[in-house]
Amino acid sequence: MSAQPRHSRRGLLVPFVIAGVLLAAWTGWWFYLTQQIETRLDAQVAAMRQDGWRISYASRTTTGWPFRARVSLPHADIMAPSGHGVAAPELVAEANAYNPDKWVVIAPDGLTLTRADKGKVGIDGDGLRLSVSHLRERFPDLRIELIRPTFTAHQDAEPFPIASAERVLLNVRPHLTGGRAVTDEMDVAFNLIDARGRPGGPVEGATRQGRLTARIEGTVVNASKLSGMDSAGVFAAWTASGGRFTAIKGELEAGDSRARIDSAGLSADAEGRLQGEVALTAEKPGAAIAGLARSQSGAVNRIGAAGAAAATAVSGDQGVDLVIRFRDGRTWLGPFALAPAPKLF
């Protein structure tokens, strides 16, 4: 009786061998990628420090194997030459190992924003993150998202206009012409959803203790000049080169008041304050302006706001066309000065 032939088990090992080789190759790629990330991060930090930035953090750690690259910077403190900066108990940057062209930066324990000459404000919330993609392009896509943020001004700091919001979104991306980015322009979209003003502040007054929602979009001209934060701020060199905002459109909701806004162009003066005109088609504007006049903010010109409220009250509940002018460092509605013009830098 002949013995049965023995089947080779070598074929059973082949898939495991292939998987092992692929895992080893992927692990090698992951370590190479994270080493490149750390090298480029160190080089970028060194270059920024030479340009006057103050950057510090505790021991850096890189984790995330096998599919992610995760860089953690505990006790991060970043200060620009302009005096603007952020500090956080921890900043975490993550990217897919197979697509390192898109990064998400989060502040899991909140952060502190330093405003030059205005002091610090603490920001906390359910989610604070920044995402950057298309890093190899001339202008990357940038998205900042704050989910149910709260804002608390530090002691001796200038008050922050809002205390909380349901959501804050800022999207910046290249301006497309015929589906291509061929100009020195970027599109910007800003959304402030259900914001509540600080007690006694202008936002609380204008909304009559209600909520403020703003949706605004426009185009940034001379976008390549927004290259850094010099001693005068991020907008200084851009403004000096002729930079401006164009094609501005949006909607505002302040309590019971509503407005559609439109502006062909806005820029900044030598002091960094906004200048130009904004056309509004408003519903019940008198209520918002009257509330602004009654606010306790020292920045509000109560006499001018009261005069503007009286002038617009005649429209009642009907829509009315208004023009807000930013000039001479002030915000004007007709002959009435309401408050200082917003400062860009």
Short mmCIF file of C-alpha atoms in Angstrom, two decimals:
data_model
loop_
_atom_site.label_atom_id
_atom_site.label_comp_id
_atom_site.label_asym_id
_atom_site.label_seq_id
_atom_site.Cartn_x
_atom_site.Cartn_y
_atom_site.Cartn_z
CA MET A 1 0.00 0.00 0.00
CA SER A 2 1.62 3.28 -1.14
CA ALA A 3 1.87 6.30 1.18
CA GLN A 4 -0.31 9.35 0.45
CA PRO A 5 1.71 12.27 -1.04
CA ARG A 6 2.27 15.16 1.40
CA HIS A 7 1.06 18.56 0.20
CA SER A 8 3.49 21.44 0.55
CA ARG A 9 2.43 24.11 3.01
CA ARG A 10 4.73 26.64 1.48
CA GLY A 11 1.82 28.25 -0.35
CA LEU A 12 0.12 29.02 2.96
CA LEU A 13 3.07 31.15 4.03
CA VAL A 14 3.16 33.29 0.91
CA PRO A 15 0.35 35.72 1.95
CA PHE A 16 1.96 36.21 5.37
CA VAL A 17 5.33 36.86 3.80
CA ILE A 18 3.83 39.41 1.42
CA ALA A 19 1.96 41.09 4.28
CA GLY A 20 5.15 41.19 6.34
CA VAL A 21 7.12 42.77 3.49
CA LEU A 22 4.41 45.38 2.91
CA LEU A 23 4.21 46.17 6.62
CA ALA A 24 7.98 46.57 6.83
CA ALA A 25 7.99 48.83 3.76
CA TRP A 26 5.11 50.92 5.14
CA THR A 27 6.80 51.20 8.53
CA GLY A 28 9.97 52.39 6.83
CA TRP A 29 7.95 54.99 4.92
CA TRP A 30 6.24 56.14 8.12
CA PHE A 31 9.53 56.65 9.94
CA TYR A 32 11.00 58.45 6.92
CA LEU A 33 7.93 60.69 6.69
CA THR A 34 7.93 61.60 10.37
CA GLN A 35 11.65 62.33 10.25
CA GLN A 36 11.08 64.67 7.31
CA ILE A 37 8.22 66.35 9.19
CA GLU A 38 10.37 66.92 12.26
CA THR A 39 13.28 68.22 10.16
CA ARG A 40 11.11 70.66 8.26
CA LEU A 41 9.36 71.79 11.45
CA ASP A 42 12.71 72.54 13.09
CA ALA A 43 13.87 74.44 10.00
CA GLN A 44 10.65 76.47 9.84
CA VAL A 45 10.83 77.35 13.54
CA ALA A 46 14.48 78.42 13.18
CA ALA A 47 13.65 80.64 10.19
CA MET A 48 10.73 82.26 12.02
CA ARG A 49 12.88 82.94 15.07
CA GLN A 50 15.38 84.71 12.85
CA ASP A 51 12.52 86.88 11.58
CA GLY A 52 11.69 87.95 15.13
CA TRP A 53 9.11 85.35 16.18
CA ARG A 54 9.24 83.97 19.72
CA ILE A 55 8.41 80.26 19.67
CA SER A 56 8.72 77.81 22.52
CA TYR A 57 7.30 74.41 23.43
CA ALA A 58 8.18 71.43 25.60
CA SER A 59 9.53 68.15 24.27
CA ARG A 60 7.99 67.36 20.89
CA THR A 61 6.53 63.91 20.29
CA THR A 62 5.56 62.24 17.01
CA THR A 63 3.16 59.30 17.04
CA GLY A 64 0.34 57.89 14.90
CA TRP A 65 1.82 54.74 13.35
CA PRO A 66 0.73 53.16 11.09
CA PHE A 67 -1.70 55.41 9.22
CA ARG A 68 -1.26 58.87 10.71
CA ALA A 69 1.46 61.34 11.56
CA ARG A 70 0.63 63.12 14.82
CA VAL A 71 2.90 65.83 16.19
CA SER A 72 2.23 67.05 19.73
CA LEU A 73 3.65 70.33 21.07
CA PRO A 74 2.96 70.66 24.80
CA HIS A 75 3.07 74.12 26.39
CA ALA A 76 3.23 75.83 23.00
CA ASP A 77 3.76 79.61 22.97
CA ILE A 78 3.95 81.42 19.61
CA MET A 79 4.37 85.20 19.42
CA ALA A 80 4.72 87.20 16.19
CA PRO A 81 6.86 90.37 15.88
CA SER A 82 3.59 92.34 15.76
CA GLY A 83 2.74 91.29 19.32
CA HIS A 84 -0.05 88.96 18.23
CA GLY A 85 0.23 85.37 19.36
CA VAL A 86 -1.31 82.18 20.69
CA ALA A 87 -0.43 79.92 23.59
CA ALA A 88 -1.93 76.56 24.46
CA PRO A 89 -1.40 73.74 26.97
CA GLU A 90 -1.02 71.56 23.88
CA LEU A 91 -1.17 71.93 20.12
CA VAL A 92 -1.64 68.77 18.07
CA ALA A 93 -1.09 68.55 14.30
CA GLU A 94 -2.26 65.47 12.39
CA ALA A 95 -2.10 64.26 8.80
CA ASN A 96 -2.74 61.00 7.00
CA ALA A 97 0.54 59.22 6.34
CA TYR A 98 -0.65 58.49 2.80
CA ASN A 99 -1.63 62.15 2.18
CA PRO A 100 0.69 64.50 4.10
CA ASP A 101 -0.54 67.44 2.00
CA LYS A 102 -3.44 68.11 4.40
CA TRP A 103 -2.97 68.90 8.08
CA VAL A 104 -5.39 69.51 10.92
CA VAL A 105 -4.20 71.44 14.00
CA ILE A 106 -6.30 71.26 17.18
CA ALA A 107 -6.07 72.83 20.62
CA PRO A 108 -7.72 70.12 22.76
CA ASP A 109 -7.44 72.12 25.99
CA GLY A 110 -8.24 75.57 24.61
CA LEU A 111 -5.85 78.39 23.90
CA THR A 112 -4.98 81.97 24.80
CA LEU A 113 -5.00 84.63 22.10
CA THR A 114 -2.72 87.62 22.61
CA ARG A 115 -3.88 90.81 20.90
CA ALA A 116 -1.19 93.43 20.48
CA ASP A 117 -1.89 96.42 22.75
CA LYS A 118 -5.22 94.86 23.79
CA GLY A 119 -4.17 92.03 26.10
CA LYS A 120 -5.08 88.39 26.22
CA VAL A 121 -8.33 86.50 25.77
CA GLY A 122 -8.90 82.86 26.64
CA ILE A 123 -10.74 80.74 24.08
CA ASP A 124 -12.33 77.43 24.97
CA GLY A 125 -15.03 75.32 23.39
CA ASP A 126 -16.13 71.95 22.10
CA GLY A 127 -13.67 72.12 19.21
CA LEU A 128 -10.91 74.51 18.13
CA ARG A 129 -9.21 73.48 14.92
CA LEU A 130 -7.40 74.74 11.88
CA SER A 131 -7.00 72.73 8.69
CA VAL A 132 -4.58 73.44 5.85
CA SER A 133 -4.49 71.62 2.53
CA HIS A 134 -2.91 71.95 -0.94
CA LEU A 135 0.36 72.98 0.65
CA ARG A 136 2.23 72.57 -2.63
CA GLU A 137 0.08 75.20 -4.33
CA ARG A 138 0.84 78.91 -4.40
CA PHE A 139 -1.99 79.57 -1.95
CA PRO A 140 -3.15 76.73 0.31
CA ASP A 141 -6.72 76.21 1.43
CA LEU A 142 -7.20 77.35 5.03
CA ARG A 143 -10.16 76.62 7.31
CA ILE A 144 -10.57 77.73 10.92
CA GLU A 145 -13.48 76.30 12.88
CA LEU A 146 -14.50 77.06 16.45
CA ILE A 147 -17.38 74.93 17.77
CA ARG A 148 -19.36 76.53 20.61
CA PRO A 149 -16.43 78.74 21.63
CA THR A 150 -16.35 80.96 24.71
CA PHE A 151 -14.19 84.07 24.99
CA THR A 152 -12.89 85.39 28.32
CA ALA A 153 -10.71 88.49 28.45
CA HIS A 154 -7.86 88.27 30.96
CA GLN A 155 -7.50 90.74 33.78
CA ASP A 156 -6.35 94.20 32.59
CA ALA A 157 -7.06 93.24 28.95
CA GLU A 158 -9.38 95.16 26.67
CA PRO A 159 -12.84 93.51 26.66
CA PHE A 160 -13.60 91.10 23.83
CA PRO A 161 -16.77 92.02 21.88
CA ILE A 162 -18.47 88.61 22.13
CA ALA A 163 -18.72 86.18 25.03
CA SER A 164 -19.70 83.03 23.14
CA ALA A 165 -21.00 81.69 19.83
CA GLU A 166 -22.51 78.55 18.44
CA ARG A 167 -19.89 78.41 15.70
CA VAL A 168 -17.21 80.53 14.05
CA LEU A 169 -15.94 79.59 10.58
CA LEU A 170 -13.28 81.19 8.40
CA ASN A 171 -12.50 79.75 4.95
CA VAL A 172 -9.67 81.07 2.77
CA ARG A 173 -8.89 79.61 -0.65
CA PRO A 174 -7.43 80.73 -3.99
CA HIS A 175 -9.73 82.76 -6.21
CA LEU A 176 -10.59 80.70 -9.28
CA THR A 177 -10.98 82.11 -12.79
CA GLY A 178 -12.29 79.55 -15.25
CA GLY A 179 -11.66 76.87 -12.64
CA ARG A 180 -8.00 77.84 -12.23
CA ALA A 181 -6.09 79.97 -9.73
CA VAL A 182 -4.39 82.40 -12.11
CA THR A 183 -4.58 85.69 -10.15
CA ASP A 184 -2.97 87.08 -7.01
CA GLU A 185 -6.30 86.83 -5.17
CA MET A 186 -7.94 84.74 -2.49
CA ASP A 187 -11.59 84.23 -1.61
CA VAL A 188 -12.59 84.63 2.03
CA ALA A 189 -15.81 83.51 3.70
CA PHE A 190 -16.57 84.29 7.35
CA ASN A 191 -19.49 82.92 9.35
CA LEU A 192 -20.35 83.92 12.91
CA ILE A 193 -23.35 81.92 14.11
CA ASP A 194 -25.51 82.84 17.11
CA ALA A 195 -22.94 84.97 18.94
CA ARG A 196 -23.75 86.54 22.29
CA GLY A 197 -22.13 89.80 23.29
CA ARG A 198 -20.33 90.41 26.53
CA PRO A 199 -22.46 92.06 29.25
CA GLY A 200 -22.72 95.79 28.63
CA GLY A 201 -20.85 95.58 25.34
CA PRO A 202 -21.79 96.87 21.89
CA VAL A 203 -22.86 93.47 20.52
CA GLU A 204 -25.20 92.86 23.44
CA GLY A 205 -26.60 96.36 22.97
CA ALA A 206 -27.09 96.06 19.21
CA THR A 207 -28.80 92.67 19.54
CA ARG A 208 -30.87 93.81 22.55
CA GLN A 209 -29.44 90.89 24.53
CA GLY A 210 -30.17 88.59 21.62
CA ARG A 211 -27.82 86.90 19.20
CA LEU A 212 -25.66 88.08 16.33
CA THR A 213 -25.20 86.09 13.13
CA ALA A 214 -22.96 87.30 10.30
CA ARG A 215 -22.22 85.68 6.94
CA ILE A 216 -19.72 87.66 4.87
CA GLU A 217 -17.64 86.79 1.83
CA GLY A 218 -15.26 88.69 -0.41
CA THR A 219 -11.99 88.59 -2.34
CA VAL A 220 -8.54 89.60 -1.12
CA VAL A 221 -6.46 91.44 -3.75
CA ASN A 222 -2.63 91.27 -3.63
CA ALA A 223 -2.90 88.13 -1.53
CA SER A 224 0.80 87.25 -1.90
CA LYS A 225 1.66 90.24 0.31
CA LEU A 226 -0.10 88.52 3.24
CA SER A 227 3.12 86.68 3.90
CA GLY A 228 3.79 87.22 7.57
CA MET A 229 3.29 89.14 10.80
CA ASP A 230 5.73 92.05 10.84
CA SER A 231 6.06 94.59 13.63
CA ALA A 232 3.00 96.45 12.34
CA GLY A 233 0.80 93.38 11.97
CA VAL A 234 -0.32 90.94 9.34
CA PHE A 235 -2.08 93.55 7.18
CA ALA A 236 0.57 96.29 7.21
CA ALA A 237 2.72 95.24 4.23
CA TRP A 238 -0.39 94.10 2.37
CA THR A 239 -2.06 97.48 2.81
CA ALA A 240 1.09 99.38 1.83
CA SER A 241 1.22 97.38 -1.43
CA GLY A 242 -2.34 98.36 -2.35
CA GLY A 243 -4.08 95.35 -0.89
CA ARG A 244 -7.84 95.59 -0.43
CA PHE A 245 -11.04 93.57 -0.08
CA THR A 246 -13.37 93.52 -3.08
CA ALA A 247 -16.75 92.04 -4.07
CA ILE A 248 -17.95 91.98 -0.47
CA LYS A 249 -21.41 90.59 0.17
CA GLY A 250 -23.15 89.23 3.22
CA GLU A 251 -26.01 89.13 5.67
CA LEU A 252 -26.30 90.31 9.26
CA GLU A 253 -28.86 89.37 11.89
CA ALA A 254 -28.77 91.31 15.17
CA GLY A 255 -31.73 90.50 17.37
CA ASP A 256 -34.82 91.54 15.39
CA SER A 257 -32.76 93.59 12.91
CA ARG A 258 -31.68 92.21 9.54
CA ALA A 259 -29.43 93.60 6.85
CA ARG A 260 -27.91 92.62 3.51
CA ILE A 261 -24.54 94.22 2.88
CA ASP A 262 -22.62 94.96 -0.30
CA SER A 263 -19.35 96.77 -0.96
CA ALA A 264 -17.22 97.18 -4.06
CA GLY A 265 -14.08 97.57 -1.99
CA LEU A 266 -12.61 98.18 1.47
CA SER A 267 -9.03 98.87 2.48
CA ALA A 268 -7.11 100.19 5.50
CA ASP A 269 -5.63 103.57 6.30
CA ALA A 270 -2.14 104.23 7.64
CA GLU A 271 -3.33 103.43 11.17
CA GLY A 272 -4.75 100.09 10.07
CA ARG A 273 -8.40 101.12 10.37
CA LEU A 274 -10.95 100.13 7.78
CA GLN A 275 -11.88 102.69 5.12
CA GLY A 276 -14.48 102.59 2.39
CA GLU A 277 -18.25 102.26 2.06
CA VAL A 278 -20.73 99.47 2.75
CA ALA A 279 -24.29 99.61 1.41
CA LEU A 280 -26.98 98.02 3.56
CA THR A 281 -30.57 97.08 2.88
CA ALA A 282 -31.83 96.88 6.45
CA GLU A 283 -34.99 95.80 8.24
CA LYS A 284 -35.69 97.39 11.64
CA PRO A 285 -32.24 99.03 11.84
CA GLY A 286 -33.40 101.50 14.47
CA ALA A 287 -33.70 98.81 17.13
CA ALA A 288 -30.09 97.71 16.68
CA ILE A 289 -28.71 101.25 16.61
CA ALA A 290 -30.77 102.30 19.63
CA GLY A 291 -29.47 99.30 21.54
CA LEU A 292 -25.93 100.25 20.54
CA ALA A 293 -26.51 103.76 21.90
CA ARG A 294 -27.56 102.31 25.26
CA SER A 295 -24.57 99.98 25.58
CA GLN A 296 -21.94 100.63 28.23
CA SER A 297 -19.00 100.33 25.84
CA GLY A 298 -16.64 103.28 25.92
CA ALA A 299 -15.92 102.79 22.22
CA VAL A 300 -19.49 103.67 21.23
CA ASN A 301 -20.36 107.30 20.51
CA ARG A 302 -23.73 107.33 22.29
CA ILE A 303 -24.76 110.74 20.97
CA GLY A 304 -24.05 109.76 17.36
CA ALA A 305 -25.73 106.38 17.79
CA ALA A 306 -28.79 108.00 19.35
CA GLY A 307 -29.03 110.44 16.45
CA ALA A 308 -28.71 107.63 13.91
CA ALA A 309 -31.37 105.60 15.75
CA ALA A 310 -33.79 108.53 15.63
CA ALA A 311 -33.10 109.12 11.93
CA THR A 312 -33.76 105.47 11.02
CA ALA A 313 -36.74 104.98 13.32
CA VAL A 314 -39.04 106.69 10.82
CA SER A 315 -38.80 103.64 8.55
CA GLY A 316 -40.58 101.51 11.15
CA ASP A 317 -40.65 97.86 10.11
CA GLN A 318 -40.06 98.66 6.45
CA GLY A 319 -36.75 98.04 4.74
CA VAL A 320 -34.44 101.01 4.31
CA ASP A 321 -31.28 101.54 2.27
CA LEU A 322 -28.34 102.82 4.29
CA VAL A 323 -24.65 103.50 3.67
CA ILE A 324 -22.03 102.90 6.35
CA ARG A 325 -18.82 104.84 5.74
CA PHE A 326 -15.46 104.13 7.31
CA ARG A 327 -13.32 107.26 7.16
CA ASP A 328 -11.04 109.30 9.37
CA GLY A 329 -10.79 106.32 11.71
CA ARG A 330 -14.53 106.39 12.50
CA THR A 331 -17.68 104.52 11.49
CA TRP A 332 -20.31 106.88 10.09
CA LEU A 333 -24.01 106.50 9.28
CA GLY A 334 -24.83 109.66 7.36
CA PRO A 335 -23.63 112.56 9.56
CA PHE A 336 -23.57 110.43 12.70
CA ALA A 337 -20.32 108.94 14.03
CA LEU A 338 -21.16 105.61 15.69
CA ALA A 339 -17.82 104.18 16.84
CA PRO A 340 -14.17 103.81 15.82
CA ALA A 341 -13.66 102.07 12.49
CA PRO A 342 -12.59 98.42 12.85
CA LYS A 343 -8.81 98.05 13.03
CA LEU A 344 -7.14 95.50 10.78
CA PHE A 345 -3.65 95.76 12.31
#
